[in-house]
């Protein structure tokens, strides 16, 4: 690092973390299918970034981002190996079914307990449907909805044309809408 | 094509899912602090070079004789004066 020192390492880290943490989290959420796992993996990704600041801090932004996502992909693969290939998605399904996680949190405060309960149920249906999506669709959906990235940005991260990203997103929405409709 | 109200409901639910799922500012800060509290395994070479340069400068400054002493120790005889008789 030409700037040298712990202070400049921390500044470089802060810049990377500030720019990337939400999108990396969304990527991990899509791949792992489970919020807690995604959070743990996020910490591990950026721990590696911190320990290896010298490897990426002088890279141009797009290569710096590629470095982070390469680490994230490897960690997800290791995590899947460690937990069994479908276990993460099954965990997400179980948690969604328990409706104690985001579904419960997401139901907006309402004066009407019945409306609140119905909203919680609809969120639980949505979460189960998201967990059942093919992984590619779930990652695209998560990067777009949670990470706030457009189809071009998602395409760059996943090395896919924006048109393919839009198709996957549209397929994901179609399946979610079908699941919600079936539950009516 | 699904009716607009179904699309609206999906958009609303996805918005709530995003709000409930995405990393909050407090969680993001917790992760950041946990990472930065971890010592880096190796310090980079430039850090070491800078430290050596700083120590070297400090040693040079500390051991340099005062300017007056330096001039007092400098021979004032003209070159070749030794041995001339």
Coordinates of C-alpha atoms in Angstrom, one line a residue:
Chain A
X1 CA 0.0 0.0 0.0
X2 CA 1.7 3.2 -1.2
X3 CA -0.1 5.4 1.3
X4 CA 1.2 3.1 4.0
X5 CA 0.2 2.4 7.6
X6 CA -2.8 1.2 9.6
X7 CA -4.7 4.4 9.1
X8 CA -4.7 4.3 5.3
X9 CA -5.6 0.6 5.5
X10 CA -8.6 1.4 7.7
X11 CA -9.7 4.2 5.3
X12 CA -9.5 1.9 2.3
X13 CA -11.5 -0.7 4.2
X14 CA -14.1 1.8 5.2
X15 CA -14.5 3.0 1.7
X16 CA -14.9 -0.6 0.4
X17 CA -17.3 -1.6 3.2
X18 CA -19.4 1.5 2.8
X19 CA -19.7 1.0 -0.9
X20 CA -20.3 -2.7 -1.0
X21 CA -21.6 -4.2 2.3
X22 CA -25.3 -4.0 1.5
X23 CA -25.0 -5.5 -2.0
X24 CA -22.6 -8.2 -0.8
X25 CA -25.1 -9.0 2.0
X26 CA -27.9 -9.2 -0.6
X27 CA -25.7 -11.5 -2.7
X28 CA -25.0 -13.7 0.3
X29 CA -28.7 -13.7 1.3
X30 CA -29.6 -14.9 -2.2
X31 CA -27.0 -17.6 -2.2
X32 CA -27.4 -18.8 1.4
X33 CA -31.1 -18.3 1.5
X34 CA -30.9 -17.5 5.2
X35 CA -30.4 -14.1 6.8
X36 CA -28.3 -15.2 9.8
X37 CA -26.0 -17.2 7.6
X38 CA -25.7 -14.2 5.2
X39 CA -24.8 -11.9 8.1
X40 CA -22.1 -14.3 9.4
X41 CA -20.7 -14.7 5.9
X42 CA -20.7 -11.0 5.4
X43 CA -18.5 -10.6 8.5
X44 CA -16.2 -13.3 7.2
X45 CA -15.9 -11.7 3.7
X46 CA -14.9 -8.4 5.1
X47 CA -12.6 -9.9 7.7
X48 CA -10.7 -11.4 4.8
X49 CA -10.8 -8.0 3.0
X50 CA -9.4 -6.4 6.1
X51 CA -6.6 -9.0 6.5
X52 CA -5.7 -8.7 2.8
X53 CA -6.1 -4.9 2.2
X54 CA -2.8 -4.9 0.4
X55 CA -4.1 -7.3 -2.2
X56 CA -6.9 -5.1 -3.4
X57 CA -6.5 -1.5 -2.2
X58 CA -4.7 -0.3 -5.3
X59 CA -6.9 -2.1 -7.7
X60 CA -9.4 -0.2 -9.9
X61 CA -12.9 -0.1 -8.4
X62 CA -14.3 -2.9 -10.7
X63 CA -11.5 -5.3 -9.9
X64 CA -11.7 -4.4 -6.2
X65 CA -15.4 -5.3 -6.3
X66 CA -14.6 -8.5 -8.2
X67 CA -12.1 -9.4 -5.5
X68 CA -14.7 -9.1 -2.8
X69 CA -17.3 -11.1 -4.7
X70 CA -14.7 -13.9 -5.4
X71 CA -14.2 -14.2 -1.7
X72 CA -17.9 -14.1 -1.1
X73 CA -18.5 -16.9 -3.7
X74 CA -15.8 -19.1 -2.2
X75 CA -17.1 -18.6 1.3
X76 CA -20.7 -19.6 0.2
X77 CA -19.3 -22.7 -1.5
X78 CA -17.4 -23.6 1.7
X79 CA -20.5 -22.9 3.8
X80 CA -22.7 -25.1 1.5
X81 CA -20.1 -27.9 1.8
X82 CA -20.0 -27.6 5.5
X83 CA -23.8 -27.5 6.0
X84 CA -25.0 -29.8 3.2
X85 CA -25.9 -28.5 -0.2
X86 CA -29.6 -27.8 0.4
X87 CA -29.6 -27.3 4.2
X88 CA -29.4 -23.5 4.1
X89 CA -32.5 -23.3 1.9
X90 CA -34.3 -25.8 4.1
X91 CA -33.3 -23.7 7.2
X92 CA -34.8 -20.7 5.5
X93 CA -38.0 -22.6 4.7
X94 CA -38.3 -23.7 8.3
X95 CA -37.7 -20.2 9.7
X96 CA -40.2 -18.7 7.3
X97 CA -42.7 -21.3 8.3
X98 CA -42.2 -20.5 11.9
X99 CA -43.1 -16.9 10.9
X100 CA -41.0 -15.5 13.8
X101 CA -38.4 -13.8 11.6
X102 CA -38.7 -11.0 9.0
X103 CA -42.3 -11.9 8.3
X104 CA -43.3 -11.0 11.8
X105 CA -41.1 -7.9 11.9
X106 CA -42.3 -6.8 8.5
X107 CA -46.0 -6.7 9.4
X108 CA -46.6 -2.9 9.8
X109 CA -47.8 -1.7 13.1
X110 CA -51.6 -1.6 12.7
X111 CA -54.5 -0.7 15.0
X112 CA -56.3 -3.7 13.5
X113 CA -54.8 -7.0 14.9
X114 CA -56.6 -8.9 12.2
X115 CA -55.1 -6.9 9.4
X116 CA -51.7 -7.2 11.1
X117 CA -52.1 -11.0 11.3
X118 CA -53.1 -11.2 7.7
X119 CA -50.1 -9.2 6.6
X120 CA -47.8 -11.5 8.6
X121 CA -49.4 -14.5 6.9
X122 CA -48.9 -13.0 3.5
X123 CA -45.3 -12.2 4.3
X124 CA -44.7 -15.8 5.5
X125 CA -46.2 -17.1 2.1
X126 CA -43.8 -14.8 0.3
X127 CA -40.8 -15.9 2.3
X128 CA -41.5 -19.5 1.7
X129 CA -41.9 -18.8 -2.0
X130 CA -38.6 -16.9 -2.1
X131 CA -36.9 -19.8 -0.4
X132 CA -38.3 -22.2 -3.0
X133 CA -37.0 -20.1 -5.9
X134 CA -34.1 -21.6 -8.0
X135 CA -30.9 -20.1 -6.5
X136 CA -30.1 -18.0 -9.6
X137 CA -33.5 -16.3 -9.4
X138 CA -33.2 -15.8 -5.7
X139 CA -29.8 -14.2 -6.0
X140 CA -31.0 -11.8 -8.8
X141 CA -34.2 -11.0 -6.8
X142 CA -32.2 -10.4 -3.6
X143 CA -29.5 -8.2 -5.3
X144 CA -32.3 -6.2 -7.0
X145 CA -34.8 -5.8 -4.1
X146 CA -32.5 -5.9 -1.0
X147 CA -29.3 -4.7 -2.6
X148 CA -31.0 -2.0 -4.7
X149 CA -29.0 -2.8 -7.8
X150 CA -30.4 -2.4 -11.4
X151 CA -30.2 -5.2 -14.0
X152 CA -27.0 -3.9 -15.5
X153 CA -25.3 -3.8 -12.1
X154 CA -26.6 -7.3 -11.2
X155 CA -25.4 -8.6 -14.6
X156 CA -21.9 -7.2 -14.0
X157 CA -21.7 -9.0 -10.6
X158 CA -23.0 -12.3 -11.9
X159 CA -21.3 -12.0 -15.3
X160 CA -24.7 -12.2 -17.1
X161 CA -26.2 -10.0 -19.7
X162 CA -28.8 -7.5 -18.3
X163 CA -31.4 -9.2 -20.5
X164 CA -30.9 -12.5 -18.7
X165 CA -31.0 -10.7 -15.4
X166 CA -34.3 -9.1 -16.3
X167 CA -35.7 -12.5 -17.5
X168 CA -34.7 -14.2 -14.2
X169 CA -36.2 -11.3 -12.2
X170 CA -39.5 -11.5 -14.2
X171 CA -39.6 -15.3 -13.7
X172 CA -39.0 -14.9 -9.9
X173 CA -41.8 -12.4 -9.7
X174 CA -44.1 -14.6 -11.7
X175 CA -43.5 -17.5 -9.3
X176 CA -43.9 -15.4 -6.2
X177 CA -47.2 -13.9 -7.6
X178 CA -48.4 -17.5 -8.3
X179 CA -47.6 -18.6 -4.8
X180 CA -49.4 -15.6 -3.3
X181 CA -52.4 -16.2 -5.6
X182 CA -52.6 -19.8 -4.7
X183 CA -52.7 -19.0 -1.0
X184 CA -55.7 -16.7 -1.3
Chain B
X1 CA -50.8 -10.7 -17.2
X2 CA -51.8 -10.6 -13.6
X3 CA -54.3 -8.0 -12.4
X4 CA -52.7 -4.8 -11.2
X5 CA -53.8 -5.3 -7.6
X6 CA -51.8 -8.6 -7.5
X7 CA -48.7 -6.8 -8.8
X8 CA -49.2 -4.0 -6.3
X9 CA -49.5 -6.5 -3.4
X10 CA -46.3 -8.3 -4.6
X11 CA -44.5 -5.0 -4.8
X12 CA -45.7 -4.0 -1.4
X13 CA -44.7 -7.3 0.2
X14 CA -41.3 -7.3 -1.5
X15 CA -40.8 -3.8 -0.2
X16 CA -41.5 -5.0 3.3
X17 CA -39.4 -8.1 2.9
X18 CA -36.5 -5.9 1.8
X19 CA -37.0 -3.5 4.7
X20 CA -37.1 -6.4 7.2
X21 CA -34.3 -8.4 5.6
X22 CA -31.7 -5.8 4.6
X23 CA -28.8 -5.1 7.0
X24 CA -29.7 -2.2 9.3
X25 CA -27.3 0.6 9.9
X26 CA -26.7 -0.7 13.5
X27 CA -26.0 -4.2 12.3
X28 CA -23.7 -3.0 9.5
X29 CA -21.8 -0.9 12.1
X30 CA -21.5 -4.0 14.4
X31 CA -20.0 -6.0 11.6
X32 CA -17.6 -3.2 10.7
X33 CA -16.4 -2.8 14.3
X34 CA -16.0 -6.5 14.8
X35 CA -13.8 -6.7 11.7
X36 CA -11.7 -3.7 12.5
X37 CA -11.2 -5.0 16.1
X38 CA -9.4 -8.0 14.6
X39 CA -5.7 -7.5 14.1
X40 CA -4.5 -7.8 10.6
X41 CA -2.3 -10.9 10.2
X42 CA 0.6 -9.1 8.5
X43 CA 1.5 -5.5 8.2
X44 CA 2.3 -4.3 4.8
X45 CA 5.8 -3.7 3.6
X46 CA 5.3 0.1 3.3
X47 CA 4.4 0.3 6.9
X48 CA 7.7 -1.4 7.7
X49 CA 9.7 0.8 5.3
X50 CA 8.1 3.9 6.9
X51 CA 9.0 2.7 10.4
X52 CA 12.6 2.0 9.5
X53 CA 12.9 5.4 7.8
X54 CA 11.5 7.2 10.9
X55 CA 13.8 5.3 13.2
X56 CA 16.7 6.0 10.9
X57 CA 15.9 9.8 10.9
X58 CA 15.5 9.8 14.6
X59 CA 18.9 8.1 15.1
X60 CA 20.6 10.4 12.7
X61 CA 19.2 13.5 14.4
X62 CA 20.0 12.2 17.9
X63 CA 23.6 11.3 17.1
X64 CA 24.5 14.3 14.9
X65 CA 27.0 16.6 16.6
X66 CA 25.9 20.2 17.1
X67 CA 26.8 22.5 14.3
X68 CA 29.4 24.4 16.4
X69 CA 31.2 21.2 17.3
X70 CA 31.2 20.1 13.7
X71 CA 32.9 23.3 12.5
X72 CA 35.3 23.1 15.5
X73 CA 36.3 19.6 14.4
X74 CA 36.8 20.5 10.8
X75 CA 40.5 21.0 10.0
X76 CA 41.2 24.6 9.0
X77 CA 44.6 24.1 7.7
X78 CA 45.0 24.5 3.9
X79 CA 45.3 21.3 2.0
X80 CA 48.9 20.3 1.8
X81 CA 49.9 22.3 4.9
X82 CA 50.8 19.1 6.8
X83 CA 54.3 18.1 6.2
X84 CA 55.3 21.4 4.6
X85 CA 58.4 22.8 6.1

